[in-house]
Backbone as a printed PyTorch tensor [residue, N CA C, xyz], in Angstrom:
tensor([[[186.2760, 138.3110, 214.5070],
         [185.0140, 138.8900, 214.1450],
         [184.0380, 137.8010, 213.7550]],

        [[182.8300, 137.9690, 214.2050],
         [181.7620, 137.0380, 213.8300],
         [180.9500, 137.6740, 212.7130]],

        [[180.5710, 136.8760, 211.7390],
         [179.7980, 137.4020, 210.6190],
         [178.5140, 136.6190, 210.4530]],

        [[177.5780, 137.2700, 209.8130],
         [176.2980, 136.6440, 209.5350],
         [175.8400, 137.1350, 208.1700]],

        [[175.0180, 136.3560, 207.5380],
         [174.5010, 136.7580, 206.2370],
         [173.5700, 137.9570, 206.3880]],

        [[172.8180, 138.0050, 207.4880],
         [171.7900, 139.0250, 207.6590],
         [172.2640, 140.3080, 208.3420]],

        [[173.4400, 140.3030, 208.9330],
         [173.8780, 141.5110, 209.6440],
         [175.3800, 141.7250, 209.4390]],

        [[175.8260, 142.9440, 209.6860],
         [177.2650, 143.2180, 209.5200],
         [178.0730, 142.5010, 210.5980]],

        [[179.3760, 142.3950, 210.3880],
         [180.2330, 141.7170, 211.3720],
         [180.1410, 142.3800, 212.7460]],

        [[180.1250, 141.5490, 213.7820],
         [180.1340, 142.0400, 215.1620],
         [181.5650, 141.9840, 215.6680]],

        [[182.1120, 143.1370, 216.0540],
         [183.5070, 143.1080, 216.5420],
         [183.6030, 142.3780, 217.8800]],

        [[184.7280, 141.7240, 218.0590],
         [184.9930, 141.0710, 219.3340],
         [185.1850, 142.1400, 220.3980]],

        [[184.8680, 141.8430, 221.6610],
         [184.9940, 142.8560, 222.7210],
         [186.3840, 143.4790, 222.8160]],

        [[187.4550, 142.6860, 222.6520],
         [188.7960, 143.2410, 222.7820],
         [189.1560, 144.1510, 221.6110]],

        [[188.4330, 144.0160, 220.4870],
         [188.6800, 144.8930, 219.3490],
         [188.1840, 146.3120, 219.6130]],

        [[187.2140, 146.4640, 220.5220],
         [186.6530, 147.7750, 220.8290],
         [187.6100, 148.6390, 221.6300]],

        [[188.4140, 147.9980, 222.4690],
         [189.3220, 148.7670, 223.3260],
         [190.4450, 149.3550, 222.5070]],

        [[190.8040, 150.5890, 222.8260],
         [192.0000, 151.1540, 222.2230],
         [193.1900, 150.5750, 222.9470]],

        [[194.1640, 150.1580, 222.2090],
         [195.3520, 149.5750, 222.8180],
         [196.1750, 150.6770, 223.4750]],

        [[196.3730, 150.5620, 224.7570],
         [197.2490, 151.4800, 225.4830],
         [198.6490, 150.8980, 225.4430]],

        [[199.6530, 151.7410, 225.1690],
         [201.0190, 151.2090, 225.1440],
         [201.4480, 150.7390, 226.5390]],

        [[202.2500, 149.7020, 226.5620],
         [202.7740, 149.2130, 227.8310],
         [203.7710, 150.2240, 228.3710]],

        [[204.1440, 150.0450, 229.6180],
         [205.1100, 150.9530, 230.2410],
         [206.4140, 150.9400, 229.4580]],

        [[206.8580, 149.7580, 229.0620],
         [208.0970, 149.6350, 228.2950],
         [207.9680, 150.3580, 226.9530]],

        [[206.8230, 150.2240, 226.2900],
         [206.6190, 150.9140, 225.0180],
         [206.5930, 152.4310, 225.2140]],

        [[206.0060, 152.8790, 226.3090],
         [205.9660, 154.3100, 226.6080],
         [207.3700, 154.8600, 226.7990]],

        [[208.1940, 154.1320, 227.5310],
         [209.5830, 154.5550, 227.7440],
         [210.3120, 154.6220, 226.4070]],

        [[210.1330, 153.6000, 225.5810],
         [210.7930, 153.5640, 224.2770],
         [210.3570, 154.7550, 223.4180]],

        [[209.0840, 155.0850, 223.4310],
         [208.5740, 156.2330, 222.6710],
         [209.2420, 157.5150, 223.1560]],

        [[209.3140, 157.7000, 224.4780],
         [209.9340, 158.9050, 225.0450],
         [211.4160, 158.9870, 224.6740]],

        [[212.1110, 157.8480, 224.7240],
         [213.5300, 157.8270, 224.3550],
         [213.7230, 158.2400, 222.8970]],

        [[212.8610, 157.7410, 222.0290],
         [212.9710, 158.0580, 220.6020],
         [212.6300, 159.5250, 220.3520]],

        [[211.5140, 159.9800, 220.9230],
         [211.0750, 161.3590, 220.6910],
         [212.1050, 162.3840, 221.1590]],

        [[212.7790, 162.0860, 222.2500],
         [213.7370, 163.0410, 222.8090],
         [215.1100, 162.9630, 222.1400]],

        [[215.3290, 161.9030, 221.3680],
         [216.6370, 161.7050, 220.7500],
         [217.6230, 161.0110, 221.6760]],

        [[217.1850, 160.6920, 222.8910],
         [218.0670, 160.0520, 223.8640],
         [218.4540, 158.6410, 223.4310]],

        [[217.5800, 157.9590, 222.7350],
         [217.8910, 156.5930, 222.2990],
         [219.1110, 156.5850, 221.3850]],

        [[219.1740, 157.5170, 220.4500],
         [220.3280, 157.6020, 219.5500],
         [221.5940, 157.9510, 220.3250]],

        [[221.4850, 158.8530, 221.2990],
         [222.6580, 159.2110, 222.1110],
         [223.1370, 158.0070, 222.9180]],

        [[222.2090, 157.2220, 223.4470],
         [222.5800, 156.0190, 224.2040],
         [223.2450, 154.9830, 223.2940]],

        [[222.7300, 154.8320, 222.0900],
         [223.3250, 153.8830, 221.1440],
         [224.7450, 154.3010, 220.7740]],

        [[224.9480, 155.6010, 220.5820],
         [226.2800, 156.1030, 220.2540],
         [227.2420, 155.8950, 221.4280]],

        [[226.7610, 156.1710, 222.6390],
         [227.5760, 155.9400, 223.8360],
         [227.9600, 154.4640, 223.9370]],

        [[227.0000, 153.5800, 223.6960],
         [227.2710, 152.1370, 223.7390],
         [228.3320, 151.7620, 222.7100]],

        [[228.2060, 152.2620, 221.4890],
         [229.2110, 151.9740, 220.4460],
         [230.6030, 152.4040, 220.9040]],

        [[230.6970, 153.6280, 221.4240],
         [231.9870, 154.1470, 221.8760],
         [232.5840, 153.2800, 222.9740]],

        [[231.7900, 152.9450, 223.9680],
         [232.2900, 152.1560, 225.1030],
         [232.7190, 150.7520, 224.6690]],

        [[231.9510, 150.1430, 223.7560],
         [232.3080, 148.8010, 223.2940],
         [233.5970, 148.8140, 222.4870]],

        [[233.8200, 149.8650, 221.7380],
         [235.0780, 149.9840, 220.9920],
         [236.2300, 150.2060, 221.9630]],

        [[236.0340, 151.1080, 222.9450],
         [237.0830, 151.4170, 223.9250],
         [237.5470, 150.1940, 224.6980]],

        [[236.6110, 149.3260, 225.0700],
         [236.9710, 148.1740, 225.9040],
         [237.4350, 146.9690, 225.0830]],

        [[237.4240, 147.0860, 223.7430],
         [237.9150, 145.9940, 222.9090],
         [236.8650, 144.9530, 222.5520]],

        [[235.6370, 145.1840, 222.9480],
         [234.5550, 144.2330, 222.6810],
         [234.3660, 144.0270, 221.1770]],

        [[234.3830, 145.1160, 220.4370],
         [234.1630, 145.0270, 218.9920],
         [235.2460, 144.1750, 218.3320]],

        [[236.4990, 144.3720, 218.7330],
         [237.5920, 143.5680, 218.1820],
         [237.4430, 142.0950, 218.5460]],

        [[236.9890, 141.8390, 219.7760],
         [236.7640, 140.4490, 220.2090],
         [235.6910, 139.7780, 219.3560]],

        [[234.6080, 140.5050, 219.0700],
         [233.5210, 139.9470, 218.2560],
         [234.0020, 139.7080, 216.8250]],

        [[234.8120, 140.6300, 216.3140],
         [235.3530, 140.4710, 214.9680],
         [236.2330, 139.2170, 214.8980]],

        [[237.0400, 139.0140, 215.9360],
         [237.9020, 137.8270, 215.9770],
         [237.0730, 136.5460, 216.0590]],

        [[236.0000, 136.5670, 216.8470],
         [235.1170, 135.3920, 216.9290],
         [234.4840, 135.0860, 215.5730]],

        [[234.0600, 136.1160, 214.8760],
         [233.4700, 135.9230, 213.5470],
         [234.4770, 135.3240, 212.5820]],

        [[235.6800, 135.8740, 212.5920],
         [236.7130, 135.3550, 211.6840],
         [237.0550, 133.9060, 211.9970]],

        [[237.1600, 133.5760, 213.2790],
         [237.4670, 132.2000, 213.6740],
         [236.3580, 131.2500, 213.2270]],

        [[235.1040, 131.6840, 213.3780],
         [233.9710, 130.8440, 212.9690],
         [233.9790, 130.6170, 211.4610]],

        [[234.2670, 131.6720, 210.7030],
         [234.3060, 131.5570, 209.2430],
         [235.4470, 130.6330, 208.8130]],

        [[236.6120, 130.7520, 209.4640],
         [237.7340, 129.8560, 209.1400],
         [237.3760, 128.4040, 209.4290]],

        [[236.6920, 128.1930, 210.5570],
         [236.3310, 126.8340, 210.9670],
         [235.3310, 126.2050, 209.9900]],

        [[234.3140, 126.9570, 209.6020],
         [233.2490, 126.4150, 208.7440],
         [233.5680, 126.5030, 207.2550]],

        [[234.4580, 127.4020, 206.9080],
         [234.7500, 127.6190, 205.4920],
         [233.9840, 128.8210, 204.9730]],

        [[234.6840, 129.6330, 204.2410],
         [234.1210, 130.9100, 203.7970],
         [232.8170, 130.7600, 203.0140]],

        [[232.7160, 129.7190, 202.2040],
         [231.5360, 129.5270, 201.3590],
         [230.3980, 128.8100, 202.0780]],

        [[230.6430, 128.3690, 203.2950],
         [229.6310, 127.6050, 204.0300],
         [228.9870, 128.3950, 205.1610]],

        [[229.2170, 129.6960, 205.2110],
         [228.7000, 130.5120, 206.2990],
         [227.8760, 131.6620, 205.7400]],

        [[226.6890, 131.8450, 206.3210],
         [225.8640, 132.9970, 205.9390],
         [225.8790, 134.0130, 207.0850]],

        [[225.4110, 135.1920, 206.7880],
         [225.3220, 136.2210, 207.8190],
         [224.3940, 135.7420, 208.9410]],

        [[223.3040, 135.0830, 208.5680],
         [222.3730, 134.5670, 209.5720],
         [223.0520, 133.5710, 210.5110]],

        [[223.9200, 132.7210, 209.9490],
         [224.6720, 131.7660, 210.7780],
         [225.5360, 132.5140, 211.7860]],

        [[226.2540, 133.5200, 211.3010],
         [227.1210, 134.3050, 212.1850],
         [226.3200, 134.9720, 213.2910]],

        [[225.2100, 135.5760, 212.9360],
         [224.3810, 136.2610, 213.9270],
         [223.8970, 135.2700, 214.9790]],

        [[223.4500, 134.1160, 214.5360],
         [222.9290, 133.1080, 215.4620],
         [224.0030, 132.6120, 216.4250]],

        [[225.2080, 132.4460, 215.9490],
         [226.2910, 131.9180, 216.7820],
         [226.9060, 133.0020, 217.6700]],

        [[227.1140, 134.1800, 217.1240],
         [227.8610, 135.2240, 217.8240],
         [227.0020, 136.0330, 218.7950]],

        [[225.7230, 136.2210, 218.5060],
         [224.8650, 137.0700, 219.3490],
         [224.8710, 136.6730, 220.8230]],

        [[224.6650, 135.4010, 221.1680],
         [224.6780, 135.0580, 222.5940],
         [226.0240, 135.3490, 223.2640]],

        [[227.1030, 135.0720, 222.5400],
         [228.4410, 135.3380, 223.0860],
         [228.6600, 136.8360, 223.2470]],

        [[228.2030, 137.5970, 222.2750],
         [228.3630, 139.0470, 222.3210],
         [227.5990, 139.6710, 223.4760]],

        [[226.3640, 139.2550, 223.6630],
         [225.5520, 139.7930, 224.7630],
         [226.1470, 139.4410, 226.1110]],

        [[226.6480, 138.2290, 226.2240],
         [227.2080, 137.7810, 227.5020],
         [228.5240, 138.4630, 227.8270]],

        [[229.2170, 138.9580, 226.8020],
         [230.5440, 139.5070, 227.0500],
         [230.5840, 141.0370, 227.1560]],

        [[229.4290, 141.6930, 227.1300],
         [229.4200, 143.1520, 227.3320],
         [229.8410, 143.4060, 228.7830]],

        [[230.8550, 144.2390, 228.9900],
         [231.3460, 144.4780, 230.3490],
         [230.2690, 145.0640, 231.2650]],

        [[230.2970, 144.6370, 232.5250],
         [229.3230, 145.1260, 233.5010],
         [229.4030, 146.6390, 233.6730]],

        [[230.6030, 147.2040, 233.5360],
         [230.7520, 148.6530, 233.6890],
         [229.9840, 149.4050, 232.6000]],

        [[229.9500, 148.8550, 231.3900],
         [229.2230, 149.4780, 230.2880],
         [227.7230, 149.3800, 230.5490]],

        [[227.2830, 148.2030, 230.9890],
         [225.8640, 148.0190, 231.3100],
         [225.4380, 148.9750, 232.4200]],

        [[226.2760, 149.1010, 233.4400],
         [225.9560, 149.9700, 234.5710],
         [225.8610, 151.4350, 234.1330]],

        [[226.7790, 151.8510, 233.2720],
         [226.7550, 153.2350, 232.8030],
         [225.4890, 153.5210, 231.9980]],

        [[225.1240, 152.6100, 231.1220],
         [223.9050, 152.7970, 230.3390],
         [222.6680, 152.8030, 231.2320]],

        [[222.6360, 151.8950, 232.1870],
         [221.5070, 151.8410, 233.1210],
         [221.3830, 153.1510, 233.8880]],

        [[222.5100, 153.6900, 234.3270],
         [222.5090, 154.9630, 235.0490],
         [221.9640, 156.0810, 234.1720]],

        [[222.3900, 156.1100, 232.9170],
         [221.9030, 157.1520, 231.9940],
         [220.4010, 157.0210, 231.7600]],

        [[219.9200, 155.7900, 231.6220],
         [218.4790, 155.5650, 231.4140],
         [217.7010, 155.9910, 232.6610]],

        [[218.1900, 155.6250, 233.8360],
         [217.5140, 156.0090, 235.0760],
         [217.4760, 157.5300, 235.2320]],

        [[218.5600, 158.1870, 234.8770],
         [218.5970, 159.6580, 234.9540],
         [217.5790, 160.2540, 233.9860]],

        [[217.5060, 159.7000, 232.7960],
         [216.5330, 160.1690, 231.8030],
         [215.1080, 159.9970, 232.3330]],

        [[214.8220, 158.8160, 232.8920],
         [213.4760, 158.5480, 233.3940],
         [213.1210, 159.4640, 234.5570]],

        [[214.0960, 159.7520, 235.4000],
         [213.8480, 160.6450, 236.5310],
         [213.5450, 162.0660, 236.0620]],

        [[214.1400, 162.4760, 234.9500],
         [213.9240, 163.8290, 234.4500],
         [212.6870, 163.9450, 233.5660]],

        [[212.1130, 162.8070, 233.1940],
         [210.9400, 162.7740, 232.3100],
         [209.7260, 162.3420, 233.1120]],

        [[208.6630, 163.0560, 232.9830],
         [207.4100, 162.6830, 233.6790],
         [206.7050, 161.5970, 232.8980]],

        [[206.8350, 160.3750, 233.3820],
         [206.1560, 159.2370, 232.7240],
         [205.1010, 158.7220, 233.6670]]])
């Protein structure tokens, strides 16, 4: 905003436009409003437990804590170290199932 002693602030041109949500934000809003996002999160939790992913991540965390020492590790350290490994190790079948569910949701929703 530009200001002057003699006149009120002049808004910048981009401040005048109403922000339209991006396509990704629109999808996220629809997922939340319909409750589908929570159902997808629950499905993901179930599948990750079934395939042993959760146990693998727990073992990685324990190994990291043993290596660094219990008093020398923070939650932030664990998150920083384990997150990339966790994301990379999600089975393709789980990703495919979630993608299919999202595509089905989008096809049934007029966006």
